[in-house]
mmCIF file of N, CA and C in Angstrom:
data_model
loop_
_atom_site.group_PDB
_atom_site.id
_atom_site.type_symbol
_atom_site.label_atom_id
_atom_site.label_comp_id
_atom_site.label_asym_id
_atom_site.label_seq_id
_atom_site.Cartn_x
_atom_site.Cartn_y
_atom_site.Cartn_z
ATOM 1 N N MET A 683 0.669 -1.038 -0.119
ATOM 2 C CA MET A 683 -0.196 0.318 -0.250
ATOM 3 C C MET A 683 0.594 1.193 0.034
ATOM 4 N N GLN A 684 -0.239 2.093 -0.292
ATOM 5 C CA GLN A 684 0.887 2.953 -0.611
ATOM 6 C C GLN A 684 0.404 4.542 -0.546
ATOM 7 N N PRO A 685 0.949 6.047 0.144
ATOM 8 C CA PRO A 685 -0.555 6.328 0.202
ATOM 9 C C PRO A 685 -0.566 7.362 -1.070
ATOM 10 N N VAL A 686 -1.909 7.742 -1.018
ATOM 11 C CA VAL A 686 -1.957 8.976 -2.689
ATOM 12 C C VAL A 686 -2.752 9.936 -2.539
ATOM 13 N N ARG A 687 -2.196 10.524 -2.958
ATOM 14 C CA ARG A 687 -3.552 12.045 -3.508
ATOM 15 C C ARG A 687 -4.102 12.104 -4.372
ATOM 16 N N ILE A 688 -5.579 12.409 -3.870
ATOM 17 C CA ILE A 688 -6.935 12.515 -4.372
ATOM 18 C C ILE A 688 -7.307 13.064 -5.042
ATOM 19 N N TYR A 689 -7.048 13.565 -6.473
ATOM 20 C CA TYR A 689 -8.356 14.952 -7.420
ATOM 21 C C TYR A 689 -9.463 14.810 -7.844
ATOM 22 N N GLY A 690 -10.173 15.621 -7.518
ATOM 23 C CA GLY A 690 -11.107 15.428 -8.262
ATOM 24 C C GLY A 690 -12.425 15.372 -7.709
ATOM 25 N N ALA A 691 -13.367 14.352 -8.183
ATOM 26 C CA ALA A 691 -14.317 13.200 -7.614
ATOM 27 C C ALA A 691 -14.485 11.815 -7.632
ATOM 28 N N PRO A 692 -13.589 11.234 -7.692
ATOM 29 C CA PRO A 692 -13.324 9.607 -8.363
ATOM 30 C C PRO A 692 -14.699 9.159 -7.864
ATOM 31 N N ARG A 693 -14.749 8.421 -8.573
ATOM 32 C CA ARG A 693 -16.143 7.276 -8.383
ATOM 33 C C ARG A 693 -15.950 6.118 -8.137
ATOM 34 N N ILE A 694 -15.875 5.710 -5.911
ATOM 35 C CA ILE A 694 -15.485 4.648 -5.089
ATOM 36 C C ILE A 694 -17.107 3.846 -5.439
ATOM 37 N N TYR A 695 -16.792 2.819 -5.680
ATOM 38 C CA TYR A 695 -18.009 1.360 -5.032
ATOM 39 C C TYR A 695 -17.586 1.056 -3.649
ATOM 40 N N GLU A 696 -18.045 1.311 -2.202
ATOM 41 C CA GLU A 696 -18.323 0.886 -1.404
ATOM 42 C C GLU A 696 -18.912 -0.262 -1.278
ATOM 43 N N ILE A 697 -17.886 -0.674 -0.139
ATOM 44 C CA ILE A 697 -18.043 -2.250 0.015
ATOM 45 C C ILE A 697 -18.342 -2.151 1.775
ATOM 46 N N THR A 698 -19.266 -2.250 2.351
ATOM 47 C CA THR A 698 -19.970 -2.431 3.773
ATOM 48 C C THR A 698 -20.276 -3.706 4.148
ATOM 49 N N GLY A 699 -20.421 -5.145 3.291
ATOM 50 C CA GLY A 699 -20.396 -5.956 4.013
ATOM 51 C C GLY A 699 -20.996 -6.722 2.098
ATOM 52 N N PRO A 700 -21.287 -8.325 3.335
ATOM 53 C CA PRO A 700 -21.480 -8.963 2.063
ATOM 54 C C PRO A 700 -22.280 -9.192 0.649
ATOM 55 N N GLN A 701 -23.530 -8.030 1.021
ATOM 56 C CA GLN A 701 -24.396 -7.979 0.003
ATOM 57 C C GLN A 701 -23.825 -6.681 -0.928
ATOM 58 N N ASP A 702 -22.895 -6.225 -1.098
ATOM 59 C CA ASP A 702 -22.554 -5.116 -1.519
ATOM 60 C C ASP A 702 -21.187 -6.087 -2.259
ATOM 61 N N TRP A 703 -20.540 -6.734 -1.722
ATOM 62 C CA TRP A 703 -19.475 -7.605 -2.342
ATOM 63 C C TRP A 703 -20.116 -8.746 -3.920
ATOM 64 N N ALA A 704 -21.288 -9.015 -3.372
ATOM 65 C CA ALA A 704 -22.392 -9.886 -3.809
ATOM 66 C C ALA A 704 -22.779 -9.145 -5.682
ATOM 67 N N ASN A 705 -23.212 -8.084 -4.708
ATOM 68 C CA ASN A 705 -23.625 -6.486 -5.828
ATOM 69 C C ASN A 705 -22.729 -6.906 -6.984
ATOM 70 N N LEU A 706 -21.435 -6.527 -6.438
ATOM 71 C CA LEU A 706 -20.310 -5.907 -7.602
ATOM 72 C C LEU A 706 -19.931 -7.186 -8.113
ATOM 73 N N VAL A 707 -20.053 -8.109 -7.960
ATOM 74 C CA VAL A 707 -19.668 -9.622 -8.735
ATOM 75 C C VAL A 707 -20.704 -10.241 -9.619
ATOM 76 N N ASP A 708 -21.918 -9.330 -9.176
ATOM 77 C CA ASP A 708 -23.167 -10.055 -9.645
ATOM 78 C C ASP A 708 -23.385 -8.839 -11.118
ATOM 79 N N THR A 709 -23.002 -8.304 -10.878
ATOM 80 C CA THR A 709 -22.740 -6.809 -12.155
ATOM 81 C C THR A 709 -21.879 -7.069 -12.805
ATOM 82 N N TYR A 710 -20.660 -7.551 -12.701
ATOM 83 C CA TYR A 710 -19.367 -7.353 -13.109
ATOM 84 C C TYR A 710 -18.918 -8.861 -12.911
ATOM 85 N N PRO A 711 -19.843 -9.723 -13.637
ATOM 86 C CA PRO A 711 -19.326 -11.475 -13.145
ATOM 87 C C PRO A 711 -18.059 -12.111 -14.067
ATOM 88 N N LEU A 712 -17.046 -12.820 -13.305
ATOM 89 C CA LEU A 712 -15.884 -12.954 -14.205
ATOM 90 C C LEU A 712 -16.113 -14.942 -13.591
ATOM 91 N N PRO A 713 -16.882 -15.665 -14.170
ATOM 92 C CA PRO A 713 -16.561 -16.884 -13.936
ATOM 93 C C PRO A 713 -14.637 -17.618 -13.383
ATOM 94 N N VAL A 714 -14.945 -18.398 -12.511
ATOM 95 C CA VAL A 714 -13.393 -18.551 -12.044
ATOM 96 C C VAL A 714 -13.193 -19.968 -11.647
ATOM 97 N N PRO A 715 -14.631 -20.998 -12.318
ATOM 98 C CA PRO A 715 -14.802 -21.907 -11.766
ATOM 99 C C PRO A 715 -13.612 -23.106 -11.510
ATOM 100 N N ALA A 716 -12.442 -23.364 -12.449
ATOM 101 C CA ALA A 716 -10.924 -23.971 -12.074
ATOM 102 C C ALA A 716 -10.190 -23.755 -10.643
ATOM 103 N N SER A 717 -9.489 -21.862 -11.317
ATOM 104 C CA SER A 717 -9.064 -21.441 -10.745
ATOM 105 C C SER A 717 -8.827 -21.025 -9.221
ATOM 106 N N ARG A 718 -10.499 -21.285 -8.420
ATOM 107 C CA ARG A 718 -10.719 -21.429 -7.063
ATOM 108 C C ARG A 718 -11.475 -22.687 -6.528
ATOM 109 N N ARG A 719 -11.675 -23.625 -7.948
ATOM 110 C CA ARG A 719 -12.163 -24.611 -6.499
ATOM 111 C C ARG A 719 -11.723 -25.284 -5.510
ATOM 112 N N SER A 720 -10.589 -25.338 -5.671
ATOM 113 C CA SER A 720 -10.174 -26.321 -4.449
ATOM 114 C C SER A 720 -9.488 -25.436 -3.330
ATOM 115 N N VAL A 721 -9.537 -24.160 -3.699
ATOM 116 C CA VAL A 721 -9.100 -22.833 -2.602
ATOM 117 C C VAL A 721 -10.194 -22.603 -1.773
ATOM 118 N N TRP A 722 -11.395 -22.262 -2.420
ATOM 119 C CA TRP A 722 -12.671 -21.965 -1.734
ATOM 120 C C TRP A 722 -13.245 -22.992 -1.028
ATOM 121 N N TYR A 723 -12.603 -24.224 -1.817
ATOM 122 C CA TYR A 723 -13.657 -25.859 -1.066
ATOM 123 C C TYR A 723 -12.732 -25.710 0.185
ATOM 124 N N ASP A 724 -11.296 -25.534 0.301
ATOM 125 C CA ASP A 724 -10.642 -25.653 1.323
ATOM 126 C C ASP A 724 -11.206 -24.542 2.712
ATOM 127 N N THR A 725 -11.279 -23.275 2.204
ATOM 128 C CA THR A 725 -12.451 -22.395 2.767
ATOM 129 C C THR A 725 -13.548 -22.363 3.536
ATOM 130 N N THR A 726 -14.548 -22.403 2.367
ATOM 131 C CA THR A 726 -16.024 -22.767 3.168
ATOM 132 C C THR A 726 -16.482 -24.234 2.972
ATOM 133 N N GLY A 727 -15.666 -24.863 2.234
ATOM 134 C CA GLY A 727 -16.685 -26.441 2.377
ATOM 135 C C GLY A 727 -17.725 -26.695 1.389
ATOM 136 N N GLU A 728 -17.728 -25.984 0.855
ATOM 137 C CA GLU A 728 -18.722 -25.496 -0.281
ATOM 138 C C GLU A 728 -17.955 -25.892 -2.127
ATOM 139 N N TYR A 729 -18.621 -26.680 -2.563
ATOM 140 C CA TYR A 729 -18.475 -26.631 -4.031
ATOM 141 C C TYR A 729 -19.329 -25.728 -4.800
ATOM 142 N N ARG A 730 -18.810 -25.270 -5.186
ATOM 143 C CA ARG A 730 -19.846 -23.601 -6.150
ATOM 144 C C ARG A 730 -19.035 -23.670 -7.682
ATOM 145 N N ASP A 731 -19.853 -22.974 -8.433
ATOM 146 C CA ASP A 731 -19.798 -22.004 -9.696
ATOM 147 C C ASP A 731 -18.970 -20.814 -8.771
ATOM 148 N N TRP A 732 -17.755 -20.220 -8.770
ATOM 149 C CA TRP A 732 -17.211 -19.459 -8.300
ATOM 150 C C TRP A 732 -17.157 -18.425 -9.203
ATOM 151 N N PHE A 733 -17.115 -17.104 -8.752
ATOM 152 C CA PHE A 733 -16.997 -15.912 -9.692
ATOM 153 C C PHE A 733 -16.336 -14.697 -8.708
ATOM 154 N N ILE A 734 -15.639 -13.835 -9.332
ATOM 155 C CA ILE A 734 -14.810 -13.029 -9.238
ATOM 156 C C ILE A 734 -15.435 -11.484 -9.879
ATOM 157 N N PRO A 735 -15.252 -10.443 -9.546
ATOM 158 C CA PRO A 735 -15.355 -9.587 -9.879
ATOM 159 C C PRO A 735 -14.264 -9.529 -11.635
ATOM 160 N N ASP A 736 -15.140 -8.723 -12.817
ATOM 161 C CA ASP A 736 -14.344 -8.431 -14.165
ATOM 162 C C ASP A 736 -13.746 -7.236 -13.813
ATOM 163 N N TRP A 737 -12.216 -7.195 -13.190
ATOM 164 C CA TRP A 737 -11.823 -5.571 -12.650
ATOM 165 C C TRP A 737 -11.984 -4.833 -13.906
ATOM 166 N N VAL A 738 -11.517 -5.418 -15.340
ATOM 167 C CA VAL A 738 -11.663 -4.455 -16.658
ATOM 168 C C VAL A 738 -12.997 -3.634 -16.776
ATOM 169 N N SER A 739 -14.121 -4.891 -16.292
ATOM 170 C CA SER A 739 -15.585 -4.165 -16.586
ATOM 171 C C SER A 739 -15.930 -3.000 -15.538
ATOM 172 N N VAL A 740 -15.551 -3.662 -14.171
ATOM 173 C CA VAL A 740 -16.068 -2.268 -12.915
ATOM 174 C C VAL A 740 -14.865 -1.118 -13.043
ATOM 175 N N ALA A 741 -13.631 -0.971 -14.014
ATOM 176 C CA ALA A 741 -12.462 -0.122 -14.001
ATOM 177 C C ALA A 741 -13.705 0.650 -15.099
ATOM 178 N N ALA A 742 -14.761 0.089 -16.506
ATOM 179 C CA ALA A 742 -15.405 1.125 -17.110
ATOM 180 C C ALA A 742 -16.301 2.212 -16.432
ATOM 181 N N ASP A 743 -16.726 1.700 -14.995
ATOM 182 C CA ASP A 743 -17.492 2.295 -14.394
ATOM 183 C C ASP A 743 -16.750 3.055 -13.169
ATOM 184 N N TYR A 744 -15.967 2.626 -12.962
ATOM 185 C CA TYR A 744 -15.426 2.961 -11.229
ATOM 186 C C TYR A 744 -14.330 3.276 -11.298
ATOM 187 N N ASP A 745 -13.657 4.126 -10.172
ATOM 188 C CA ASP A 745 -12.359 4.505 -10.628
ATOM 189 C C ASP A 745 -11.463 3.710 -8.976
ATOM 190 N N ALA A 746 -12.391 3.589 -8.174
ATOM 191 C CA ALA A 746 -11.396 2.530 -6.892
ATOM 192 C C ALA A 746 -12.726 1.650 -6.821
ATOM 193 N N VAL A 747 -12.088 1.024 -5.488
ATOM 194 C CA VAL A 747 -13.466 -0.135 -4.491
ATOM 195 C C VAL A 747 -12.861 0.290 -3.399
ATOM 196 N N HIS A 748 -13.573 0.404 -2.665
ATOM 197 C CA HIS A 748 -13.034 0.334 -0.599
ATOM 198 C C HIS A 748 -13.671 -0.459 -0.306
ATOM 199 N N LEU A 749 -13.200 -0.988 0.605
ATOM 200 C CA LEU A 749 -13.194 -2.127 1.366
ATOM 201 C C LEU A 749 -13.280 -1.688 2.526
ATOM 202 N N THR A 750 -14.457 -1.360 3.811
ATOM 203 C CA THR A 750 -14.779 -0.738 5.138
ATOM 204 C C THR A 750 -13.968 -1.722 5.800
ATOM 205 N N LEU A 751 -14.189 -1.034 7.099
ATOM 206 C CA LEU A 751 -13.434 -2.185 8.446
ATOM 207 C C LEU A 751 -14.600 -2.838 8.505
ATOM 208 N N MET A 752 -15.883 -2.693 8.624
ATOM 209 C CA MET A 752 -16.991 -3.433 8.985
ATOM 210 C C MET A 752 -16.932 -4.166 7.869
ATOM 211 N N ALA A 753 -17.068 -4.737 6.692
ATOM 212 C CA ALA A 753 -17.080 -5.452 5.671
ATOM 213 C C ALA A 753 -15.821 -5.999 5.616
ATOM 214 N N TYR A 754 -14.718 -5.830 6.559
ATOM 215 C CA TYR A 754 -13.278 -6.583 6.056
ATOM 216 C C TYR A 754 -13.493 -7.676 7.671
ATOM 217 N N LEU A 755 -14.574 -7.201 8.830
ATOM 218 C CA LEU A 755 -14.897 -8.916 9.632
ATOM 219 C C LEU A 755 -16.151 -9.080 9.402
ATOM 220 N N THR A 756 -16.476 -8.639 8.344
ATOM 221 C CA THR A 756 -17.890 -9.216 8.310
ATOM 222 C C THR A 756 -17.377 -10.503 7.001
ATOM 223 N N THR A 757 -16.863 -9.708 5.587
ATOM 224 C CA THR A 757 -17.276 -10.524 4.720
ATOM 225 C C THR A 757 -16.001 -11.587 3.847
ATOM 226 N N PRO A 758 -15.071 -11.600 4.365
ATOM 227 C CA PRO A 758 -13.863 -12.443 3.634
ATOM 228 C C PRO A 758 -14.099 -13.960 4.358
ATOM 229 N N GLY A 759 -13.899 -14.612 3.180
ATOM 230 C CA GLY A 759 -13.588 -15.861 3.871
ATOM 231 C C GLY A 759 -15.200 -16.899 4.176
ATOM 232 N N ILE A 760 -15.955 -16.439 3.122
ATOM 233 C CA ILE A 760 -17.428 -16.965 3.656
ATOM 234 C C ILE A 760 -18.098 -16.972 1.730
ATOM 235 N N ALA A 761 -18.494 -17.880 1.423
ATOM 236 C CA ALA A 761 -19.844 -18.264 0.056
ATOM 237 C C ALA A 761 -20.728 -17.171 0.529
ATOM 238 N N ILE A 762 -20.581 -16.405 -0.775
ATOM 239 C CA ILE A 762 -21.735 -15.608 -0.822
ATOM 240 C C ILE A 762 -22.122 -15.895 -1.622
ATOM 241 N N PRO A 763 -23.388 -16.263 -1.504
ATOM 242 C CA PRO A 763 -24.396 -16.408 -2.558
ATOM 243 C C PRO A 763 -25.001 -15.511 -3.879
ATOM 244 N N LEU A 764 -25.158 -15.698 -4.971
ATOM 245 C CA LEU A 764 -24.957 -14.550 -6.054
ATOM 246 C C LEU A 764 -26.498 -14.751 -6.488
ATOM 247 N N SER A 765 -27.135 -13.674 -6.591
ATOM 248 C CA SER A 765 -29.066 -13.573 -7.318
ATOM 249 C C SER A 765 -29.222 -14.094 -8.494
ATOM 250 N N ALA A 766 -28.071 -12.579 -9.286
ATOM 251 C CA ALA A 766 -28.088 -12.740 -10.738
ATOM 252 C C ALA A 766 -27.187 -13.888 -11.662
ATOM 253 N N ASN A 767 -26.263 -14.658 -10.854
ATOM 254 C CA ASN A 767 -25.400 -15.775 -11.224
ATOM 255 C C ASN A 767 -25.602 -17.095 -10.266
ATOM 256 N N SER A 768 -25.385 -18.167 -11.460
ATOM 257 C CA SER A 768 -26.451 -19.069 -10.375
ATOM 258 C C SER A 768 -24.425 -19.623 -10.064
ATOM 259 N N GLY A 769 -24.394 -18.985 -8.517
ATOM 260 C CA GLY A 769 -23.490 -19.757 -8.182
ATOM 261 C C GLY A 769 -23.037 -19.070 -6.807
ATOM 262 N N ALA A 770 -21.107 -18.653 -6.814
ATOM 263 C CA ALA A 770 -21.137 -18.002 -5.125
ATOM 264 C C ALA A 770 -19.854 -17.241 -5.727
ATOM 265 N N THR A 771 -19.522 -16.241 -4.415
ATOM 266 C CA THR A 771 -18.267 -15.477 -4.413
ATOM 267 C C THR A 771 -17.817 -15.921 -3.246
ATOM 268 N N VAL A 772 -16.310 -15.417 -2.908
ATOM 269 C CA VAL A 772 -15.565 -14.866 -1.584
ATOM 270 C C VAL A 772 -14.690 -13.905 -1.754
ATOM 271 N N LEU A 773 -14.964 -13.303 -0.796
ATOM 272 C CA LEU A 773 -13.644 -11.554 -1.117
ATOM 273 C C LEU A 773 -12.511 -12.725 -0.514
ATOM 274 N N ALA A 774 -11.925 -11.814 -0.770
ATOM 275 C CA ALA A 774 -10.078 -12.576 -0.465
ATOM 276 C C ALA A 774 -9.359 -11.852 -0.739
ATOM 277 N N GLY A 775 -8.055 -12.126 0.273
ATOM 278 C CA GLY A 775 -6.649 -11.662 -0.056
ATOM 279 C C GLY A 775 -6.700 -9.203 0.277
ATOM 280 N N TRP A 776 -7.835 -8.544 1.170
ATOM 281 C CA TRP A 776 -7.599 -7.466 1.277
ATOM 282 C C TRP A 776 -7.373 -6.961 2.547
ATOM 283 N N ASP A 777 -7.469 -6.248 2.471
ATOM 284 C CA ASP A 777 -6.739 -5.342 4.675
ATOM 285 C C ASP A 777 -8.036 -4.940 4.594
ATOM 286 N N PRO A 778 -7.853 -4.793 5.440
ATOM 287 C CA PRO A 778 -9.450 -3.475 6.482
ATOM 288 C C PRO A 778 -8.936 -2.416 5.797
ATOM 289 N N ASP A 779 -10.396 -1.315 6.129
ATOM 290 C CA ASP A 779 -9.849 -0.506 5.045
ATOM 291 C C ASP A 779 -9.346 0.014 3.961
ATOM 292 N N ALA A 780 -9.462 -0.789 2.918
ATOM 293 C CA ALA A 780 -8.428 -0.814 1.844
ATOM 294 C C ALA A 780 -8.943 -0.142 0.724
ATOM 295 N N THR A 781 -8.318 0.698 -0.046
ATOM 296 C CA THR A 781 -8.893 0.623 -1.545
ATOM 297 C C THR A 781 -7.597 1.007 -2.616
ATOM 298 N N PHE A 782 -8.430 -0.164 -3.481
ATOM 299 C CA PHE A 782 -7.757 -0.636 -4.647
ATOM 300 C C PHE A 782 -7.727 0.227 -5.701
ATOM 301 N N TRP A 783 -7.198 0.968 -6.187
ATOM 302 C CA TRP A 783 -7.674 1.752 -7.182
ATOM 303 C C TRP A 783 -7.057 1.113 -9.034
ATOM 304 N N LEU A 784 -8.323 1.832 -9.227
ATOM 305 C CA LEU A 784 -8.891 0.645 -10.717
ATOM 306 C C LEU A 784 -7.930 1.858 -12.119
ATOM 307 N N ARG A 785 -8.022 3.005 -11.959
ATOM 308 C CA ARG A 785 -8.103 3.840 -12.603
ATOM 309 C C ARG A 785 -7.000 5.047 -11.670
ATOM 310 N N SER A 786 -6.080 5.201 -12.692
ATOM 311 C CA SER A 786 -4.693 6.517 -11.686
ATOM 312 C C SER A 786 -5.408 7.889 -12.580
ATOM 313 N N ASN A 787 -6.556 7.953 -13.058
ATOM 314 C CA ASN A 787 -6.670 9.535 -13.502
ATOM 315 C C ASN A 787 -6.960 10.779 -12.414
ATOM 316 N N ASN A 788 -7.654 9.714 -11.453
ATOM 317 C CA ASN A 788 -7.660 10.983 -9.938
ATOM 318 C C ASN A 788 -6.855 10.633 -8.546
ATOM 319 N N ILE A 789 -5.739 10.109 -8.568
ATOM 320 C CA ILE A 789 -4.991 9.809 -7.862
ATOM 321 C C ILE A 789 -3.327 10.157 -8.689
ATOM 322 N N THR A 790 -2.588 10.721 -7.591
ATOM 323 C CA THR A 790 -0.723 10.604 -7.410
ATOM 324 C C THR A 790 -0.302 9.766 -6.108
ATOM 325 N N VAL A 791 0.549 8.960 -6.576
ATOM 326 C CA VAL A 791 1.066 8.467 -5.632
ATOM 327 C C VAL A 791 2.271 9.278 -5.032
ATOM 328 N N GLU A 792 2.033 9.284 -3.413
ATOM 329 C CA GLU A 792 2.778 9.692 -2.488
ATOM 330 C C GLU A 792 3.748 9.434 -1.932
ATOM 331 N N GLY A 793 4.615 9.404 -1.254
ATOM 332 C CA GLY A 793 5.558 9.384 -0.371
ATOM 333 C C GLY A 793 6.229 7.191 -1.076
ATOM 334 N N GLU A 794 6.645 7.557 -0.330
ATOM 335 C CA GLU A 794 7.372 5.544 -0.079
ATOM 336 C C GLU A 794 6.187 4.809 0.544
ATOM 337 N N PRO A 795 6.044 3.669 0.329
ATOM 338 C CA PRO A 795 4.935 2.600 1.368
ATOM 339 C C PRO A 795 5.527 2.527 2.477
ATOM 340 N N PRO A 796 4.686 2.469 3.379
ATOM 341 C CA PRO A 796 5.109 2.486 4.443
ATOM 342 C C PRO A 796 5.832 0.774 4.746
ATOM 343 N N SER A 797 6.581 0.566 5.594
ATOM 344 C CA SER A 797 7.855 -0.247 5.885
ATOM 345 C C SER A 797 6.812 -1.438 6.878
#
C-alpha cells in the first residue's frame, strides 16, 4: 500500500458487507470455477460455480473499490451466494479499510510505501 493524493471526485464503489460484494460480482461477473475450486472449497467447505469481479469491466464504471473495516470483519472467507448468476463468490486477499485504485486519473502516489 502507498499513500495517494486524490483529485476531483473519483467514482468509488463502497463495500460495507457481503451484499455489496455480491452486488459487485453479480454486476461484473467473471467465472473462475477451476482456479478457485480447491482453494475456496478448503475455505468454505462448499463446491460452487465461483465468480470474482471482472476488474476491467468494473474500471469502466468506477475509479476505485473501497472495503470498509466492517466489511473486512463480516465478509472474507464465507461463500456469498449470487442472485444474478448461479454460483457464489468469496472475498479474499483484502486488508481492512483498503482502497484498490483501478484507474489513476484521480490520484497521484505520494511518498514511499510504509515499511
